[in-house]
Coordinates of C-alpha atoms and ligand atoms in Angstrom, one line a residue:
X1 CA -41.2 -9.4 -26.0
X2 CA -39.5 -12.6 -24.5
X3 CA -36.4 -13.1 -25.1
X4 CA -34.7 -16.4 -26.5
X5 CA -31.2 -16.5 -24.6
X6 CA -28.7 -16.6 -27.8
X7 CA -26.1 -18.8 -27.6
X8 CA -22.6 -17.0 -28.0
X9 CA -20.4 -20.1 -26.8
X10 CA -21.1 -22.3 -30.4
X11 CA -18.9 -22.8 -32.9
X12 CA -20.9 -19.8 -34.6
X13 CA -21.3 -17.2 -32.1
X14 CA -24.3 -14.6 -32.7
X15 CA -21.4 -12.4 -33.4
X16 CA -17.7 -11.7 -33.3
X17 CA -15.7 -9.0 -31.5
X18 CA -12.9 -7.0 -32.5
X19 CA -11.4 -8.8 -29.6
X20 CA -11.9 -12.2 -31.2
X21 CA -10.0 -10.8 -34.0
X22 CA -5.9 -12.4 -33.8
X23 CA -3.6 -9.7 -33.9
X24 CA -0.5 -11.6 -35.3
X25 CA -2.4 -12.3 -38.1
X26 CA -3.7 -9.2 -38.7
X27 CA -0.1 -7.2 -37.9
X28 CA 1.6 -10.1 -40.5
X29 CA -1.7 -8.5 -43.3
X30 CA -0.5 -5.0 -42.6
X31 CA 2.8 -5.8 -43.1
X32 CA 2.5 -7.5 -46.3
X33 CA -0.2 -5.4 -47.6
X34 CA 0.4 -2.0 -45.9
X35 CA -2.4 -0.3 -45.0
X36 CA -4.8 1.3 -44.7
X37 CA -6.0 -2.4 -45.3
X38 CA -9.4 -3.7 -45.2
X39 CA -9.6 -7.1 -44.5
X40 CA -12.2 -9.5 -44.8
X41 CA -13.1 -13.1 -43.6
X42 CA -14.9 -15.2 -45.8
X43 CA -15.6 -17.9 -43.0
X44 CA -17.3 -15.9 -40.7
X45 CA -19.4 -14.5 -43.8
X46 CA -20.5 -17.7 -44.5
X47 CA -21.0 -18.0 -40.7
X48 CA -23.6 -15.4 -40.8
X49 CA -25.1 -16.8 -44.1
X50 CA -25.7 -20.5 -41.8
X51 CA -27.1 -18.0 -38.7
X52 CA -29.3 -16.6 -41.0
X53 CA -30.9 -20.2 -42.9
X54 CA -30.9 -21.6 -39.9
X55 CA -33.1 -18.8 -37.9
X56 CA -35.1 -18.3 -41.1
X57 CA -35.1 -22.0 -43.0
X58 CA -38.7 -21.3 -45.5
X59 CA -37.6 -17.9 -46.7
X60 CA -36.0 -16.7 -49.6
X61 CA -32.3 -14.5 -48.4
X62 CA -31.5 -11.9 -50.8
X63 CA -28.4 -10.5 -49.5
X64 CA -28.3 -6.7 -50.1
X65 CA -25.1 -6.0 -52.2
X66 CA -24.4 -2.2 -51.2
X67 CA -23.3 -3.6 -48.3
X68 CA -20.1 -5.1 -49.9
X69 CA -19.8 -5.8 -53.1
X70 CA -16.0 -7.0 -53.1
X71 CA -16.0 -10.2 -55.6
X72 CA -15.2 -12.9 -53.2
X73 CA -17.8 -12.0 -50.9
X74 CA -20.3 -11.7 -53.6
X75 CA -18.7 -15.4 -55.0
X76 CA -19.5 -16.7 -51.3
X77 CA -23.0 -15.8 -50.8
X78 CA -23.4 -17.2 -54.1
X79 CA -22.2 -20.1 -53.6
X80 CA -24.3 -20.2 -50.2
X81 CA -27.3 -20.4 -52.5
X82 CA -28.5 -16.8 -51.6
X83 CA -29.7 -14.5 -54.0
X84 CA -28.9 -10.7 -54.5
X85 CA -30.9 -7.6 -54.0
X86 CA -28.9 -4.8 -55.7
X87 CA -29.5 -1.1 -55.8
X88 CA -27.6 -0.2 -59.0
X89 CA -26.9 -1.3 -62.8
X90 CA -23.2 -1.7 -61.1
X91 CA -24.0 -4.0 -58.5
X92 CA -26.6 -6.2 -60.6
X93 CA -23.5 -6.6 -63.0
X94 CA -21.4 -7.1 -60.0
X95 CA -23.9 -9.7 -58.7
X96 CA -24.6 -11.6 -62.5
X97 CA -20.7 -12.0 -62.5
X98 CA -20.3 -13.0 -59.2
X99 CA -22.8 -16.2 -60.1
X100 CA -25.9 -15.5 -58.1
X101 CA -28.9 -17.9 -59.5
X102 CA -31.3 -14.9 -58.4
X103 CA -31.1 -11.0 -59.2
X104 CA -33.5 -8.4 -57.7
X105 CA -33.1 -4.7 -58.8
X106 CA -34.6 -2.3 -56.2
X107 CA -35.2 0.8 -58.4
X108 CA -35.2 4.0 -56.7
X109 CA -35.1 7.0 -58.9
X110 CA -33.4 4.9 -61.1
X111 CA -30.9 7.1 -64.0
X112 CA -32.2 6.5 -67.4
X113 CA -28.7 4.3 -67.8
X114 CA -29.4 1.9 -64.9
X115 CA -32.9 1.1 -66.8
X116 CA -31.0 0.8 -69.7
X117 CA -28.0 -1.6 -68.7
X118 CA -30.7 -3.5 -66.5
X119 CA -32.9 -4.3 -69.3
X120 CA -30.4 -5.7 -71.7
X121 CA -29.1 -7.7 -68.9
X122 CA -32.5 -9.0 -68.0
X123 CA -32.9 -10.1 -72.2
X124 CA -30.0 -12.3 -71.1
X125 CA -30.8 -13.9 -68.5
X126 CA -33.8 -13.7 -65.5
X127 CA -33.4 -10.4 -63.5
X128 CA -36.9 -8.9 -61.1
X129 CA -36.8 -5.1 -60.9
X130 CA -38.3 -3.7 -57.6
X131 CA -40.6 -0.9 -58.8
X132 CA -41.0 2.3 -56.0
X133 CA -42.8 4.7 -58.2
X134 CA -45.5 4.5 -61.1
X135 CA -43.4 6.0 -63.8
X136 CA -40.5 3.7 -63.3
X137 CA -43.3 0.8 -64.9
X138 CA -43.5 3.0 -68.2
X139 CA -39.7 3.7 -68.2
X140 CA -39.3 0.2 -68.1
X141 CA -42.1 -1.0 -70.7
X142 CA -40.4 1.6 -72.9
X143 CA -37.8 0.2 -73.7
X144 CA -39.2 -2.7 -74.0
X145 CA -39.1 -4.6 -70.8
X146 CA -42.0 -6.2 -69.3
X147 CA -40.6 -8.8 -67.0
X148 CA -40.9 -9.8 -63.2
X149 CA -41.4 -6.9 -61.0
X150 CA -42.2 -6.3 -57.1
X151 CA -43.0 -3.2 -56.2
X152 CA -42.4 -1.6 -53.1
X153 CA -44.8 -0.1 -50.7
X154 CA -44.3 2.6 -48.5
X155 CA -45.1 1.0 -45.0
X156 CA -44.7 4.5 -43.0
X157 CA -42.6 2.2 -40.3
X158 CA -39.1 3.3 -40.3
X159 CA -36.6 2.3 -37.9
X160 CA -32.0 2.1 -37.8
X161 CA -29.4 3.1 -36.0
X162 CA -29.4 7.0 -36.9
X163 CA -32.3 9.0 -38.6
X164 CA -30.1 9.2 -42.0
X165 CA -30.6 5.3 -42.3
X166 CA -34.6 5.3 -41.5
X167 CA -36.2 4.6 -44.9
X168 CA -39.6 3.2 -43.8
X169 CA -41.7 6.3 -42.8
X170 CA -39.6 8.8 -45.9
X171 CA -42.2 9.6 -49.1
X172 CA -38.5 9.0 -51.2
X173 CA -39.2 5.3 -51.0
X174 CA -41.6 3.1 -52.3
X175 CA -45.6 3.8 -53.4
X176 CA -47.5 5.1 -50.8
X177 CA -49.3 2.1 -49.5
X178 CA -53.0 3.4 -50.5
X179 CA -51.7 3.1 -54.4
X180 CA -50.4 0.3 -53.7
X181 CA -53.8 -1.5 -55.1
X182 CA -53.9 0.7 -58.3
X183 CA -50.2 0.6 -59.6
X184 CA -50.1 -3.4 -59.0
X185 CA -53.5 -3.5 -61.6
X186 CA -51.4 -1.0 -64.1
X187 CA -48.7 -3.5 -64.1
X188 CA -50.6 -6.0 -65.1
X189 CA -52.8 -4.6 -67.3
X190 CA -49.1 -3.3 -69.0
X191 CA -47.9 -6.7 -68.7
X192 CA -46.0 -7.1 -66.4
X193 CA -45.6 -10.1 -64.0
X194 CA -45.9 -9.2 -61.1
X195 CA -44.6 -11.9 -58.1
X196 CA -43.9 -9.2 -55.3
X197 CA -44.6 -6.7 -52.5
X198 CA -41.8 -5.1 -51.0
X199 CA -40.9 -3.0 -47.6
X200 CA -37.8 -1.7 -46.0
X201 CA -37.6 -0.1 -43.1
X202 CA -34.3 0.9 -42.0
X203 CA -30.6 -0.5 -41.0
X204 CA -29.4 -1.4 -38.4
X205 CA -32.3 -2.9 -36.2
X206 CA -31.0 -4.4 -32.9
X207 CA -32.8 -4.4 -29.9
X208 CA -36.1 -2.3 -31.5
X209 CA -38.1 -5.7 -32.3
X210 CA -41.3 -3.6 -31.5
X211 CA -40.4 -1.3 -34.6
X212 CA -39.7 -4.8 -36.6
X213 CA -42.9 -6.4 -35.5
X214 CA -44.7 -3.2 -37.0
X215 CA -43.0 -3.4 -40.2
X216 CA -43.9 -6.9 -40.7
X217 CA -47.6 -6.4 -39.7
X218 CA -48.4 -3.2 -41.7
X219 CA -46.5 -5.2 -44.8
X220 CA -48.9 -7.9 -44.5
X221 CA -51.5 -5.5 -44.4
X222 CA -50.6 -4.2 -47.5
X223 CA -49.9 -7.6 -49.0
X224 CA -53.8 -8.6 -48.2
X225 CA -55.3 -5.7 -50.3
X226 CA -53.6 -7.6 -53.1
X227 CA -54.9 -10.7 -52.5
X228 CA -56.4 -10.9 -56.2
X229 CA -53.1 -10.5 -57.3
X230 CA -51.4 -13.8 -56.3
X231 CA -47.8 -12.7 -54.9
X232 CA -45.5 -15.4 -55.0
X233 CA -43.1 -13.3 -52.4
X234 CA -43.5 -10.5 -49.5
X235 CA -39.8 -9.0 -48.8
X236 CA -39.7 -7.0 -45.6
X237 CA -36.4 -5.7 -47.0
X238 CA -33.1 -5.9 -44.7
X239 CA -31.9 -3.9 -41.7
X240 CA -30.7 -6.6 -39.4
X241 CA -28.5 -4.7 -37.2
X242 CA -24.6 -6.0 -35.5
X243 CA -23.4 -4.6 -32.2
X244 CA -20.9 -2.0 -32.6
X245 CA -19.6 -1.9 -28.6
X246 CA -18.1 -4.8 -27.8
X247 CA -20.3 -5.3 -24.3
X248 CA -23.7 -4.4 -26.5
X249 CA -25.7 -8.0 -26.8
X250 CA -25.8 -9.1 -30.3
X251 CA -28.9 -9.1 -32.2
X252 CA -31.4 -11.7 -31.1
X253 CA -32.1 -13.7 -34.3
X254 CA -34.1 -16.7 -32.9
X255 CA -36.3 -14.0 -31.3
X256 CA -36.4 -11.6 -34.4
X257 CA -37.2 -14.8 -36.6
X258 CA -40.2 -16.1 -34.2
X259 CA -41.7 -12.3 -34.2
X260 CA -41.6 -12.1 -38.0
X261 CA -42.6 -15.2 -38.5
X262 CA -45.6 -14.6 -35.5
X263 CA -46.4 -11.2 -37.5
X264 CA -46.4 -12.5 -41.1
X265 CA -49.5 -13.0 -42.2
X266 CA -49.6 -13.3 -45.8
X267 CA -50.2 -16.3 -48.6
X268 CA -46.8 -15.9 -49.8
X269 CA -43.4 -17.1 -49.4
X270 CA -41.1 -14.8 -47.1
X271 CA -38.3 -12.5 -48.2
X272 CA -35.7 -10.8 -46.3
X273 CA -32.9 -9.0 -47.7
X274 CA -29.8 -8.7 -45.2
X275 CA -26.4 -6.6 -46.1
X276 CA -24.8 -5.6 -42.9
X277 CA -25.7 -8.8 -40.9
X278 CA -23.7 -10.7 -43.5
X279 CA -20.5 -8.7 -43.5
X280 CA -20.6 -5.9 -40.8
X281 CA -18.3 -8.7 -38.1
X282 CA -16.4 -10.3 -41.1
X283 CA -13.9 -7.4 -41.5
X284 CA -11.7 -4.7 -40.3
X285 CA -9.8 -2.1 -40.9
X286 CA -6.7 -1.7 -40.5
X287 CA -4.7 1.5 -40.1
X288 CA -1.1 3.1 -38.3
X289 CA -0.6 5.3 -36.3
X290 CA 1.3 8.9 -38.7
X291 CA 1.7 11.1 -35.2
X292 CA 0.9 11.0 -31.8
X293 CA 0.3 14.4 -29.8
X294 CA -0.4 15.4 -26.3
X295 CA -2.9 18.4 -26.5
X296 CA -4.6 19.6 -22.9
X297 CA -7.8 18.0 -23.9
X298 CA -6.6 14.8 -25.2
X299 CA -4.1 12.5 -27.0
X300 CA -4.2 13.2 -30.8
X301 CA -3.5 10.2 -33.1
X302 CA -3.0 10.8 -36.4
X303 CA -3.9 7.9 -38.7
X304 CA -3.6 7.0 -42.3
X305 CA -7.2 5.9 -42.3
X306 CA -10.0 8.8 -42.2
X307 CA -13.0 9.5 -43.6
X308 CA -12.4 8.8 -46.8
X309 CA -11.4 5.4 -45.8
X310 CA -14.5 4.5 -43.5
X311 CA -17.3 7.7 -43.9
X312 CA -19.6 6.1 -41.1
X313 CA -18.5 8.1 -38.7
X314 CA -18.3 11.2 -40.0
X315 CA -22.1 10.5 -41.6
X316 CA -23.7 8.5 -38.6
X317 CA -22.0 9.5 -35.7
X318 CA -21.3 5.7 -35.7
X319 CA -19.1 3.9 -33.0
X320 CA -16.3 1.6 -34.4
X321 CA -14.5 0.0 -31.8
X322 CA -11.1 0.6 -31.5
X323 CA -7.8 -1.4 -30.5
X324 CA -4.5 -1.6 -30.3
X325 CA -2.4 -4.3 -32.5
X326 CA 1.2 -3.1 -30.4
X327 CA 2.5 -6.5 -29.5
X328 CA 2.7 -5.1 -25.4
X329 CA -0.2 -2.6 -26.1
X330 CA -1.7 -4.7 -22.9
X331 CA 1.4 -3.6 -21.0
X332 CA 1.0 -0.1 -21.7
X333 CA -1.0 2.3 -19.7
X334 CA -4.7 3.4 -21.5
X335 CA -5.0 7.4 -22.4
X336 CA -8.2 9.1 -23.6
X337 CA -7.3 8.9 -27.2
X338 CA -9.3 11.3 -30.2
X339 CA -8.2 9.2 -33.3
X340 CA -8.2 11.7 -36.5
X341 CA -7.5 10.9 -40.4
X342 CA -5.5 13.1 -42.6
X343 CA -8.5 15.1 -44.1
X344 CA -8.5 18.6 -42.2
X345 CA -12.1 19.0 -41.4
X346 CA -13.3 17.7 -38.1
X347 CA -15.7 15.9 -39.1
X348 CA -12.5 13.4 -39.7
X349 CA -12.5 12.0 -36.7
X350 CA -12.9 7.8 -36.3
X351 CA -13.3 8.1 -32.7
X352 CA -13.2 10.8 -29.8
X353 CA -12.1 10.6 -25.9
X354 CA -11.6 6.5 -26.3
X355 CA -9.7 4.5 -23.8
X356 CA -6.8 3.4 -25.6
X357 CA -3.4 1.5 -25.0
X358 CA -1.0 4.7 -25.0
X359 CA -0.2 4.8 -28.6
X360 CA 3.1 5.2 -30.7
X361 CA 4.4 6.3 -33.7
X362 CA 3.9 3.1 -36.2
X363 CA 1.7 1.0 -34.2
X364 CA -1.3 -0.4 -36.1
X365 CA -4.8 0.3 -35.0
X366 CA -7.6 -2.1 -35.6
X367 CA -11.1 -0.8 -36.2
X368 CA -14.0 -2.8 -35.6
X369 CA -17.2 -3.9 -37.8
X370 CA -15.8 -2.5 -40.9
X371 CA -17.4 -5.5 -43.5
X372 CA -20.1 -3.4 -44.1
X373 CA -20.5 -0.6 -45.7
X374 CA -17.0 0.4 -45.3
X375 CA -15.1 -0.2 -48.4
X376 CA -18.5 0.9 -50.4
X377 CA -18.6 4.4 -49.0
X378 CA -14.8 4.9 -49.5
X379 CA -14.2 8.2 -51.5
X380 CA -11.5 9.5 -53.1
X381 CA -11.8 12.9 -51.9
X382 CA -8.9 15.1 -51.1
X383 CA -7.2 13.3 -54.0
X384 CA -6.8 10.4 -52.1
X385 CA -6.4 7.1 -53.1
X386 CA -8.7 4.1 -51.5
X387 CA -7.9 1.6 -49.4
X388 CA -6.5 -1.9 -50.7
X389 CA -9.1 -4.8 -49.6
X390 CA -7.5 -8.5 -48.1
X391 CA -9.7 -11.6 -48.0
X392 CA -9.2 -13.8 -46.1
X393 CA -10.4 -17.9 -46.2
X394 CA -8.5 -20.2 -43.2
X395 CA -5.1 -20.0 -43.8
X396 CA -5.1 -18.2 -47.2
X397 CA -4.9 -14.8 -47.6
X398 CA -4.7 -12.4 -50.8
X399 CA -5.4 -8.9 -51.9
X400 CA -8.7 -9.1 -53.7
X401 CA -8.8 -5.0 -54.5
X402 CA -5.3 -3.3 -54.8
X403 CA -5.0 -0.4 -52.9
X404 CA -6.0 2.6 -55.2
X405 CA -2.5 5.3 -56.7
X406 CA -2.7 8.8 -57.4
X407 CA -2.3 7.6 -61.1
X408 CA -5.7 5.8 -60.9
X409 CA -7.4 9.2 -59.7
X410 CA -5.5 11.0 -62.3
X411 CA -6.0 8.4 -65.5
X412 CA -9.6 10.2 -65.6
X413 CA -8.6 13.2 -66.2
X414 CA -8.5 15.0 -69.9
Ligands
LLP501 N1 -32.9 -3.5 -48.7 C1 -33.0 -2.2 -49.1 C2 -34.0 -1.8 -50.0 C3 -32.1 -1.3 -48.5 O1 -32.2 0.0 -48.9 C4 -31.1 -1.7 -47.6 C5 -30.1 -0.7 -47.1 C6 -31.0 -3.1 -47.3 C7 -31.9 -3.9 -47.9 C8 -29.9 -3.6 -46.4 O2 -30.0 -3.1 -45.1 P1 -29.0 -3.7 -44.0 O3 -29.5 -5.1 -43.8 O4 -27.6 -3.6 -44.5 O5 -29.2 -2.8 -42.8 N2 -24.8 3.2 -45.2 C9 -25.6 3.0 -44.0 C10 -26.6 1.9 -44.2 C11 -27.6 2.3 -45.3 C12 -28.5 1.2 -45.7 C13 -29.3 1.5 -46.9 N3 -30.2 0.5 -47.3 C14 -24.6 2.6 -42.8 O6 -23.4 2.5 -43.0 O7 -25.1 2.4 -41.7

């Protein structure tokens, strides 16, 4: 496929680095807000919201939720005019609150209590619910609800970074595409309205356009055997992947854009549904240095942030990039550094073997890409407490989640 040369000298680069990141800034967050921190920007989040209109200007952005929910980011893509694509009764009451104009629930093996807190929501006001299995329709006329729905096909394409993310091709999600035909005349003939066809095929799509191209095509395909049905919209889901080395070419979105557009051929207005392209550059995380130890193999650093802070690596294998906020960190000399949390399993470990300005007791590490799904995939386990979250918008700066205390774990208890 040719490529369109993307421009990473505007005044909106296709992405930002870790690099690009100041640390001043970031040091004066830590030290007013301790850390572990997460921090995010709001400016570059609406960055990626103009990227994204401007690459894709006739189709409807539903920005995937799970892949931070924190309010003022959800209060920013709001206010962007996108709508929400939510995976949970949590985020769609996340995403009402926040102010989005447009809420999409993508039921898959949805609990009887998402259903139920979905429904009464959607009395209130308009909600769609994306529909991946025949019996989620009856669950939902049940109790009473028979509203806007899309449902999702099964487009046997799947494509990500790692094989846990690669939804596409796995029987878990969506209706196999040759039911497709006979679930969307149930739905009607049960009442429903149905506006929508629906396809995702993974996350974290970056230089695999071929795999995108497929997707698209196959979901058209799909889309034409229910011509007699009269979609209003055709979402090929989200997936839109963010470089995580710092020399890796960012995502080609004028390209990606033309191909999907090249490949879309259906009567119906197009839908994507982004979550890490949004947020994945807009924050970091921040985190100091507990120990440092010399071992044979390597340099040990203890940090305060493991996987309980940021799971990604521990469940992907995924690279963060890594650096050093020490004021003369560039004056020091770089040792092959294996950065470990506090959790003693070794699966713990944010990065192995990386080049690193020779760390010290108290310095504060900066880890890369963290806006997405970071924060979300935080877990409490080994009793301990999450991360506090920092927005960020020009020169403001507060604490929009306050880091988590052992009395929060405990309050549960009884
Ligand atoms: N739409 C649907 C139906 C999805 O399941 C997802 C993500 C998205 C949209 C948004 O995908 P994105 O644009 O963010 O790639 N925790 C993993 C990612 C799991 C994504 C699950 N579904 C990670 O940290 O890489």
């Amino acid at each position: 496929m040719a490529g369109v040369a993307v421009d990473t000298t505007s005044e909106n680069p296709a992405v930002r680095r870790l690099s690009d990141w100041s640390a001043a800034r970031l040091r004066d967050l830590a030290g007013e807000y301790e850390s572990p921190l997460y921090v995010v920007d709001l400016e570059r989040v609406r960055e990626n919201a103009t990227r994204l209109r401007e690459a894709f200007p006739d189709a409807a952005i539903d920005y995937a939720v799970k892949a931070n929910a924190r309010k003022p980011v959800l209060e920013t893509l709001a206010d962007e005019g996108l709508g929400a694509e939510c995976a949970s009764a949590g985020e769609v009451v996340r995403a009402h609150e926040a102010g989005f104009s447009t809420l999409r629930y993508t039921a898959v093996n949805p609990p009887a209590r998402d259903l139920d807190r979905v429904t009464d929501l959607a009395a209130e006001r308009e909600i769609t619910i994306t529909v991946g299995a025949r019996d989620t329709l009856t669950r939902l006329a049940d109790r009473g609800w028979t509203g806007r729905v899309y449902l999702r096909a099964n487009p046997a394409v799947g494509a990500g970074h790692h094989e846990k993310v690669r939804t596409g091709g796995d029987p878990t999600f969506g209706i196999p595409a040759d039911r497709v035909g006979e679930v969307a005349t149930d739905a009607e003939e049960m009442g429903f309205d149905l506006v929508g066809l629906h396809a995702h095929a993974g996350s974290g799509i970056l230089d695999d356009l071929g795999r995108h191209e497929a997707l698209v095509e196959r979901v058209s395909e799909i889309a034409t055997e229910l011509a007699d049905h009269d979609l209003d919209a055709v979402s090929i889901g989200g997936g839109f992947g963010v470089p995580s080395h710092e020399t890796e070419p960012p995502l080609d979105l004028p390209t990606l854009a033309e191909t999907t557009r090249e490949a879309f051929a259906v009567d119906a207005r197009l839908g994507i549904e982004p979550g890490r392209y949004l947020v994945a550059d807009a924050g970091v995380l921040l985190t100091r240095v507990n120990t440092v130890k010399p071992t044979p193999e390597t340099t040990v650093v203890g940090v305060d942030a493991g996987m309980t802070a940021l799971a990604r690596p521990a469940l992907y294998d995924a690279f963060h990039e890594l650096r050093s906020l020490a004021g003369d960190a560039s004056d020091r000399e770089t040792v092959a550094a294996t950065v470990a949390g506090p959790v003693c399993e070794s699966t713990d470990t944010l990065a192995r073997d990386r080049p690193l300005s020779a760390p010290e007791r108290g310095d504060l590490l900066a880890i890369g890409n963290a806006g997405a799904y970071g924060y979300e995939m935080a877990s409490t386990y080994n009793s301990r407490p999450r991360p506090a979250v920092c927005a960020l918008d020009g020169d403001a700066s507060w604490v929009c989640v306050r880091r988590e205390t052992v009395s929060d774990l405990t309050r549960l208890d009884q």
